[in-house]
Coordinates of C-alpha atoms in Angstrom, one line a residue:
X1 CA 173.1 -111.2 -141.6
X2 CA 170.3 -114.1 -141.4
X3 CA 167.9 -113.7 -144.0
X4 CA 164.1 -113.7 -142.7
X5 CA 162.6 -113.2 -146.0
X6 CA 161.0 -116.7 -146.0
X7 CA 159.0 -116.1 -142.7
X8 CA 155.1 -115.7 -142.8
X9 CA 154.5 -113.6 -139.8
X10 CA 150.5 -114.1 -140.3
X11 CA 151.4 -118.0 -140.1
X12 CA 153.5 -117.5 -137.0
X13 CA 150.9 -115.4 -135.2
X14 CA 148.4 -118.0 -135.7
X15 CA 150.9 -120.7 -134.2
X16 CA 151.7 -118.6 -131.5
X17 CA 148.2 -118.0 -130.3
X18 CA 147.1 -121.6 -130.5
X19 CA 150.2 -122.4 -128.6
X20 CA 149.4 -119.9 -125.9
X21 CA 145.8 -120.7 -125.3
X22 CA 146.4 -122.4 -121.9
X23 CA 148.8 -119.9 -120.7
X24 CA 146.1 -117.1 -121.7
X25 CA 143.3 -119.0 -119.7
X26 CA 145.9 -119.2 -116.8
X27 CA 146.4 -115.3 -116.9
X28 CA 142.7 -115.0 -117.0
X29 CA 142.2 -117.0 -113.7
X30 CA 144.9 -114.8 -112.0
X31 CA 142.8 -111.7 -113.2
X32 CA 139.6 -113.0 -112.0
X33 CA 141.2 -113.6 -108.4
X34 CA 142.6 -110.1 -108.4
X35 CA 139.3 -108.6 -109.7
X36 CA 137.5 -110.3 -106.8
X37 CA 140.2 -109.2 -104.2
X38 CA 140.0 -105.5 -105.3
X39 CA 136.4 -105.6 -105.6
X40 CA 135.7 -106.9 -102.2
X41 CA 138.5 -104.6 -100.6
X42 CA 136.4 -101.8 -101.8
X43 CA 133.2 -103.1 -100.4
X44 CA 134.6 -103.6 -97.1
X45 CA 135.8 -100.0 -96.9
X46 CA 132.2 -98.8 -97.5
X47 CA 133.3 -96.0 -99.9
X48 CA 130.7 -93.6 -101.3
X49 CA 130.9 -91.2 -104.0
X50 CA 130.9 -88.4 -101.5
X51 CA 134.5 -89.9 -100.3
X52 CA 135.8 -89.5 -103.7
X53 CA 135.2 -85.8 -103.9
X54 CA 138.5 -83.5 -104.4
X55 CA 140.2 -82.4 -101.5
X56 CA 142.2 -78.9 -101.2
X57 CA 144.3 -77.1 -98.6
X58 CA 145.8 -79.1 -96.0
X59 CA 143.6 -82.0 -96.5
X60 CA 142.7 -82.3 -92.7
X61 CA 140.0 -84.8 -91.8
X62 CA 139.8 -86.4 -95.1
X63 CA 137.9 -89.7 -94.7
X64 CA 137.9 -90.3 -98.3
X65 CA 141.3 -90.5 -98.4
X66 CA 141.4 -92.7 -95.4
X67 CA 139.2 -95.0 -97.0
X68 CA 141.1 -95.5 -100.2
X69 CA 144.4 -96.2 -98.0
X70 CA 142.4 -98.8 -96.2
X71 CA 141.9 -100.4 -99.6
X72 CA 145.4 -100.3 -100.8
X73 CA 146.5 -101.9 -97.6
X74 CA 144.0 -104.7 -97.8
X75 CA 144.7 -105.1 -101.4
X76 CA 148.6 -105.3 -101.0
X77 CA 148.8 -106.7 -97.8
X78 CA 149.8 -104.0 -95.4
X79 CA 148.5 -102.8 -92.1
X80 CA 148.5 -99.5 -93.5
X81 CA 149.4 -97.5 -96.6
X82 CA 150.3 -94.1 -97.9
X83 CA 148.6 -93.1 -101.5
X84 CA 149.1 -89.4 -102.6
X85 CA 149.4 -87.5 -105.7
X86 CA 152.3 -85.9 -103.9
X87 CA 154.2 -89.1 -104.5
X88 CA 154.6 -88.3 -108.2
X89 CA 156.8 -91.4 -109.4
X90 CA 158.1 -95.0 -108.3
X91 CA 161.5 -93.4 -107.6
X92 CA 160.0 -90.6 -105.1
X93 CA 158.0 -93.5 -103.5
X94 CA 161.4 -95.4 -102.8
X95 CA 163.3 -92.4 -102.0
X96 CA 160.6 -91.7 -99.3
X97 CA 160.7 -95.2 -98.0
X98 CA 164.3 -95.5 -97.8
X99 CA 164.7 -92.1 -96.1
X100 CA 161.7 -92.5 -93.8
X101 CA 162.8 -95.9 -92.6
X102 CA 166.6 -95.2 -92.4
X103 CA 167.0 -91.6 -90.9
X104 CA 164.7 -91.4 -88.1
X105 CA 166.9 -91.0 -85.0
X106 CA 165.0 -93.3 -82.8
X107 CA 166.5 -96.2 -84.8
X108 CA 170.3 -96.8 -84.2
X109 CA 172.9 -94.3 -85.4
X110 CA 174.7 -97.0 -87.6
X111 CA 172.5 -98.3 -90.2
X112 CA 173.0 -101.1 -92.7
X113 CA 171.2 -101.7 -95.8
X114 CA 171.6 -104.5 -98.2
X115 CA 170.7 -104.4 -102.2
X116 CA 169.8 -107.7 -102.8
X117 CA 169.2 -107.5 -106.5
X118 CA 172.2 -106.1 -107.9
X119 CA 172.3 -102.7 -110.0
X120 CA 169.1 -101.0 -109.3
X121 CA 167.0 -98.8 -111.7
X122 CA 169.5 -95.6 -112.4
X123 CA 167.1 -93.2 -111.1
X124 CA 167.3 -94.6 -107.3
X125 CA 171.1 -94.8 -107.4
X126 CA 171.6 -91.1 -106.2
X127 CA 169.3 -91.9 -103.3
X128 CA 171.8 -94.8 -102.2
X129 CA 174.7 -92.6 -102.7
X130 CA 173.1 -89.9 -100.5
X131 CA 172.5 -92.5 -98.0
X132 CA 176.3 -93.4 -98.1
X133 CA 177.2 -90.1 -97.8
X134 CA 174.9 -89.8 -94.6
X135 CA 176.8 -92.5 -92.9
X136 CA 174.6 -95.4 -94.0
X137 CA 176.7 -98.6 -95.1
X138 CA 175.3 -99.7 -98.4
X139 CA 176.3 -103.2 -99.4
X140 CA 175.2 -104.6 -103.0
X141 CA 174.7 -108.3 -104.1
X142 CA 172.9 -109.8 -106.6
X143 CA 171.1 -113.2 -106.2
X144 CA 170.9 -113.8 -109.8
X145 CA 174.8 -114.8 -109.7
X146 CA 175.0 -115.6 -106.0
X147 CA 173.2 -118.2 -103.6
X148 CA 171.1 -116.1 -101.2
X149 CA 172.4 -118.2 -98.3
X150 CA 175.8 -117.1 -99.2
X151 CA 175.0 -113.6 -99.2
X152 CA 173.3 -113.5 -96.1
X153 CA 176.1 -115.4 -94.2
X154 CA 178.3 -112.4 -94.9
X155 CA 176.1 -110.1 -92.9
X156 CA 175.7 -110.3 -89.0
X157 CA 172.6 -107.8 -88.9
X158 CA 171.1 -105.5 -91.5
X159 CA 168.8 -102.9 -90.8
X160 CA 167.0 -102.7 -94.3
X161 CA 167.2 -105.1 -97.4
X162 CA 166.0 -103.7 -100.7
X163 CA 164.6 -106.0 -103.4
X164 CA 163.7 -104.8 -106.8
X165 CA 161.4 -107.2 -108.4
X166 CA 161.5 -106.0 -112.0
X167 CA 164.8 -106.3 -114.3
X168 CA 164.9 -102.8 -114.9
X169 CA 167.8 -101.9 -117.4
X170 CA 169.2 -105.6 -117.6
X171 CA 168.7 -108.8 -119.3
X172 CA 168.1 -111.0 -116.3
X173 CA 164.8 -112.4 -115.1
X174 CA 162.7 -110.3 -112.9
X175 CA 161.5 -112.0 -109.5
X176 CA 158.4 -113.9 -109.5
X177 CA 156.2 -113.9 -106.3
X178 CA 157.1 -117.5 -105.7
X179 CA 160.9 -116.3 -105.6
X180 CA 160.1 -113.4 -103.3
X181 CA 158.2 -115.7 -101.1
X182 CA 161.5 -118.0 -100.7
X183 CA 163.7 -114.9 -100.3
X184 CA 161.6 -113.6 -97.5
X185 CA 161.4 -116.8 -95.8
X186 CA 165.2 -117.3 -96.1
X187 CA 165.8 -113.6 -94.7
X188 CA 163.6 -114.3 -91.9
X189 CA 165.5 -117.4 -90.8
X190 CA 168.8 -115.6 -90.8
X191 CA 167.4 -112.1 -89.0
X192 CA 164.2 -112.8 -87.7
X193 CA 161.9 -109.7 -88.0
X194 CA 164.6 -107.2 -87.1
X195 CA 165.4 -106.5 -90.7
X196 CA 163.3 -104.5 -92.9
X197 CA 162.3 -105.7 -96.1
X198 CA 161.5 -103.2 -98.6
X199 CA 160.3 -104.4 -102.1
X200 CA 160.3 -102.4 -105.3
X201 CA 156.8 -103.6 -106.9
X202 CA 157.0 -101.5 -109.8
X203 CA 155.7 -103.2 -113.2
X204 CA 154.7 -106.4 -111.1
X205 CA 151.3 -105.7 -109.3
X206 CA 148.5 -108.0 -110.1
X207 CA 150.9 -110.3 -112.2
X208 CA 150.1 -112.8 -109.5
X209 CA 147.3 -113.4 -107.1
X210 CA 149.7 -112.6 -103.9
X211 CA 151.5 -109.3 -103.4
X212 CA 155.1 -108.9 -101.3
X213 CA 153.1 -107.5 -98.5
X214 CA 151.0 -111.0 -98.2
X215 CA 154.0 -112.8 -97.8
X216 CA 156.1 -111.0 -95.3
X217 CA 157.5 -108.0 -96.8
X218 CA 157.7 -104.9 -94.4
X219 CA 157.1 -102.2 -97.2
X220 CA 156.3 -102.4 -100.9
X221 CA 156.2 -99.4 -103.1
X222 CA 155.1 -98.7 -106.6
X223 CA 153.6 -96.1 -108.9
X224 CA 150.1 -95.3 -109.9
X225 CA 151.1 -94.5 -113.4
X226 CA 152.2 -98.2 -113.8
X227 CA 150.2 -101.1 -112.9
X228 CA 147.9 -100.4 -110.1
X229 CA 146.5 -97.1 -111.8
X230 CA 144.8 -99.1 -114.5
X231 CA 145.9 -96.6 -117.1
X232 CA 143.3 -93.9 -115.3
X233 CA 145.5 -92.2 -112.9
X234 CA 147.5 -89.1 -114.0
X235 CA 149.9 -89.0 -111.1
X236 CA 150.7 -90.7 -107.7
X237 CA 152.3 -93.4 -105.9
X238 CA 151.6 -95.9 -103.1
X239 CA 153.7 -96.9 -100.0
X240 CA 152.1 -100.3 -98.3
X241 CA 153.3 -101.9 -95.1
X242 CA 153.6 -102.1 -91.2
X243 CA 151.8 -99.0 -89.7
X244 CA 154.9 -97.6 -87.8
X245 CA 156.9 -97.6 -90.8
X246 CA 154.2 -96.1 -93.0
X247 CA 154.0 -93.3 -90.5
X248 CA 157.6 -92.8 -90.3
X249 CA 157.7 -92.2 -94.1
X250 CA 154.4 -89.9 -94.0
X251 CA 156.2 -87.8 -91.6
X252 CA 159.3 -87.6 -94.0
X253 CA 157.0 -86.5 -96.8
X254 CA 154.9 -84.1 -94.9
X255 CA 156.8 -83.1 -91.9
X256 CA 157.9 -84.7 -88.6
X257 CA 154.8 -84.8 -86.3
X258 CA 152.5 -84.3 -89.0
X259 CA 152.5 -87.8 -90.8
X260 CA 149.2 -88.9 -92.4
X261 CA 147.2 -86.1 -90.9
X262 CA 147.2 -84.0 -94.2
X263 CA 147.8 -84.1 -97.8
X264 CA 145.0 -83.3 -100.2
X265 CA 144.1 -85.5 -102.9
X266 CA 142.4 -84.1 -106.0
X267 CA 142.1 -87.4 -108.1
X268 CA 140.6 -89.9 -105.6
X269 CA 137.9 -90.9 -108.2
X270 CA 140.6 -91.7 -110.8
X271 CA 142.7 -93.5 -108.1
X272 CA 140.3 -95.8 -106.9
X273 CA 138.7 -96.6 -110.3
X274 CA 142.4 -97.2 -111.7
X275 CA 142.9 -99.7 -109.0
X276 CA 139.7 -101.2 -110.0
X277 CA 140.5 -101.8 -113.6
X278 CA 144.1 -102.6 -113.0
X279 CA 144.0 -106.4 -112.8
X280 CA 142.0 -106.4 -116.3
X281 CA 144.5 -104.0 -117.9
X282 CA 147.5 -106.0 -116.3
X283 CA 146.1 -109.3 -117.9
X284 CA 146.2 -107.9 -121.4
X285 CA 149.7 -106.7 -120.8
X286 CA 150.8 -110.0 -119.8
X287 CA 149.2 -111.6 -122.8
X288 CA 151.0 -109.4 -124.8
X289 CA 154.3 -110.1 -123.2
X290 CA 153.7 -113.8 -123.9
X291 CA 153.1 -113.3 -127.6
X292 CA 156.2 -111.0 -128.2
X293 CA 158.3 -113.3 -126.2
X294 CA 157.5 -116.2 -128.5
X295 CA 157.4 -114.2 -131.7
X296 CA 160.9 -112.7 -131.0
X297 CA 162.4 -115.9 -129.8
X298 CA 161.1 -117.6 -132.9
X299 CA 163.0 -114.8 -135.1
X300 CA 166.3 -115.9 -133.0
X301 CA 166.5 -112.8 -131.0
X302 CA 167.3 -112.8 -127.2
X303 CA 164.2 -112.1 -125.0
X304 CA 163.4 -111.8 -121.3
X305 CA 161.2 -113.7 -120.3
X306 CA 161.9 -116.6 -122.5
X307 CA 159.0 -118.6 -123.5
X308 CA 158.1 -121.0 -120.9
X309 CA 159.3 -119.0 -117.8
X310 CA 157.0 -117.8 -115.5
X311 CA 155.9 -114.1 -115.9
X312 CA 156.9 -111.5 -113.0
X313 CA 156.3 -108.4 -114.4
X314 CA 154.6 -106.7 -117.6
X315 CA 158.2 -105.7 -119.3
X316 CA 159.2 -107.7 -122.3
X317 CA 163.1 -107.0 -122.9
X318 CA 164.3 -107.7 -126.7
X319 CA 167.7 -107.5 -127.5
X320 CA 168.3 -105.7 -131.1
X321 CA 171.9 -105.5 -131.2
X322 CA 172.1 -101.8 -132.7
X323 CA 171.0 -98.5 -132.1
X324 CA 169.6 -98.0 -135.5
X325 CA 167.2 -101.1 -134.8
X326 CA 166.3 -99.7 -131.5
X327 CA 165.3 -96.3 -132.9
X328 CA 163.2 -98.1 -135.4
X329 CA 161.7 -100.0 -132.9
X330 CA 160.6 -97.0 -130.8
X331 CA 159.4 -95.3 -134.0
X332 CA 157.0 -98.1 -134.5
X333 CA 155.7 -98.3 -130.9
X334 CA 155.2 -94.5 -131.0
X335 CA 153.1 -94.8 -134.4
X336 CA 151.0 -97.4 -132.6
X337 CA 149.9 -95.4 -129.6
X338 CA 146.5 -93.2 -130.0
X339 CA 148.4 -89.8 -129.3
X340 CA 151.3 -88.2 -131.2
X341 CA 151.7 -91.3 -133.7
X342 CA 153.9 -89.2 -135.8
X343 CA 156.3 -88.2 -132.9
X344 CA 159.8 -89.2 -133.6
X345 CA 161.6 -90.7 -130.3
X346 CA 165.2 -89.6 -129.8
X347 CA 167.4 -90.0 -127.2
X348 CA 168.4 -87.6 -124.2
X349 CA 170.0 -87.3 -121.1
X350 CA 166.7 -87.4 -118.4
X351 CA 166.8 -86.7 -114.7
X352 CA 168.2 -89.6 -112.9
X353 CA 170.0 -91.3 -115.8
X354 CA 173.7 -91.3 -116.7
X355 CA 173.2 -92.6 -120.2
X356 CA 171.0 -91.3 -122.9
X357 CA 167.5 -92.5 -122.9
X358 CA 165.2 -93.0 -125.8
X359 CA 161.3 -93.4 -125.0
X360 CA 158.1 -93.9 -127.0
X361 CA 154.4 -94.0 -126.1
X362 CA 151.5 -92.5 -127.4
X363 CA 149.9 -92.3 -124.0
X364 CA 147.1 -90.3 -122.4
X365 CA 149.2 -89.7 -119.6
X366 CA 152.8 -88.8 -120.2
X367 CA 155.1 -91.3 -118.7
X368 CA 152.3 -93.9 -118.2
X369 CA 154.0 -97.5 -118.0
X370 CA 150.7 -99.3 -118.2
X371 CA 149.7 -97.8 -121.4
X372 CA 151.6 -99.2 -124.5
X373 CA 155.1 -97.7 -124.2
X374 CA 158.7 -98.6 -124.9
X375 CA 162.0 -97.3 -123.6
X376 CA 166.0 -98.0 -124.4
X377 CA 169.3 -97.0 -122.9
X378 CA 171.2 -95.8 -126.0
X379 CA 174.1 -98.1 -125.2
X380 CA 175.3 -101.6 -125.8
X381 CA 173.7 -104.3 -125.7
X382 CA 170.7 -102.1 -127.4
X383 CA 168.0 -103.6 -125.6
X384 CA 164.3 -102.5 -126.5
X385 CA 161.9 -102.6 -123.1
X386 CA 158.5 -103.0 -124.2
X387 CA 155.5 -102.9 -121.9
X388 CA 152.0 -101.9 -121.1
X389 CA 148.8 -101.9 -123.4
X390 CA 145.2 -101.7 -122.4
X391 CA 144.6 -104.2 -125.3
X392 CA 146.4 -107.4 -126.1
X393 CA 145.7 -106.9 -129.8
X394 CA 147.7 -103.5 -129.9
X395 CA 150.6 -105.2 -128.0
X396 CA 150.7 -107.9 -130.8
X397 CA 150.2 -105.8 -133.7
X398 CA 153.0 -103.6 -132.2
X399 CA 155.3 -106.6 -132.0
X400 CA 154.7 -107.6 -135.4
X401 CA 155.2 -104.2 -136.9
X402 CA 158.8 -104.2 -134.9
X403 CA 159.5 -107.4 -136.4
X404 CA 158.5 -106.4 -139.9
X405 CA 160.5 -103.0 -139.6
X406 CA 163.8 -104.3 -138.4
X407 CA 164.0 -107.8 -139.9
X408 CA 162.6 -107.6 -143.4

């Protein structure tokens, strides 16, 4: 075991922050542009405080809900959006989007789907298995190991291409917005506008100035308990895209023929306020990712993203090498949160997972991934996934505590 007893973490911290000055400035510039985009999008929808009053029952005639969905469509580059507390997770938003675009009988009976980014997040796998059982041809490729042109040349036609931006539980790079733009460009060359491009945007909102909907994606999907909720939203998800597709998805959620016409929203104020604060909170998280990447890299650990790589999401992956170190790191993350600091993270089988998962996060909203949190599959190669934080300083100090605990 390599000895780290000679290392001075205070000195390393000063060196890292000096080296990251220009990169922090770049993150702040992106933040400023996203703040401006969100601010102007809200103003254009002429939202009043009355619009933010909770709705109940069926939610008929809720003009405040309609204005919020105008804002989301404008911010994320779609013709329409579905922003509802009834969409409780990013997984549910993906499920609705896949089912709503592939099941309707007005499309051809035989559907062909391509997962372009390798093994997807564990919780969405059952949906793809259900689609297979329903007669959908589900194909899988991985652009991190195979050139995109080689992949696309194998399929004469496709109905839907699924792209997951974030790395998920893997040690491969997440997809930056520039990479997404090139992927979409090549897809359109091969299939024109006939294929639906669906992007899982979770963990990646406001990391760049552009969003996938602004560069040609047909549907983009995310959770309001991650980036776009700004740490304010207690539940909800969003789906942004082409108007007819959003309507199909809404009909799958609420019932055929009903679509977006109903759906009460009890938390309209927090949804809009969360979106308003999101660029700021995301920028703090990104600074934390940069610091952690440099710190753990200096300590000879494998990290994704590596220092100097373009940021694509708010997740820092650190390979720790053993279950003991993973659980120690999770304990430190838990101890740094404002709530439940003495709780002890343990592994368990959660819905949608085939391996034990351990999670940590003293968050105000249980499961929030834009507040400081971490999770890990309790299996080799023993990787810690650290994400979120309202404050850069909290992310930095958490990384230092993890390093102190597992190395010294």
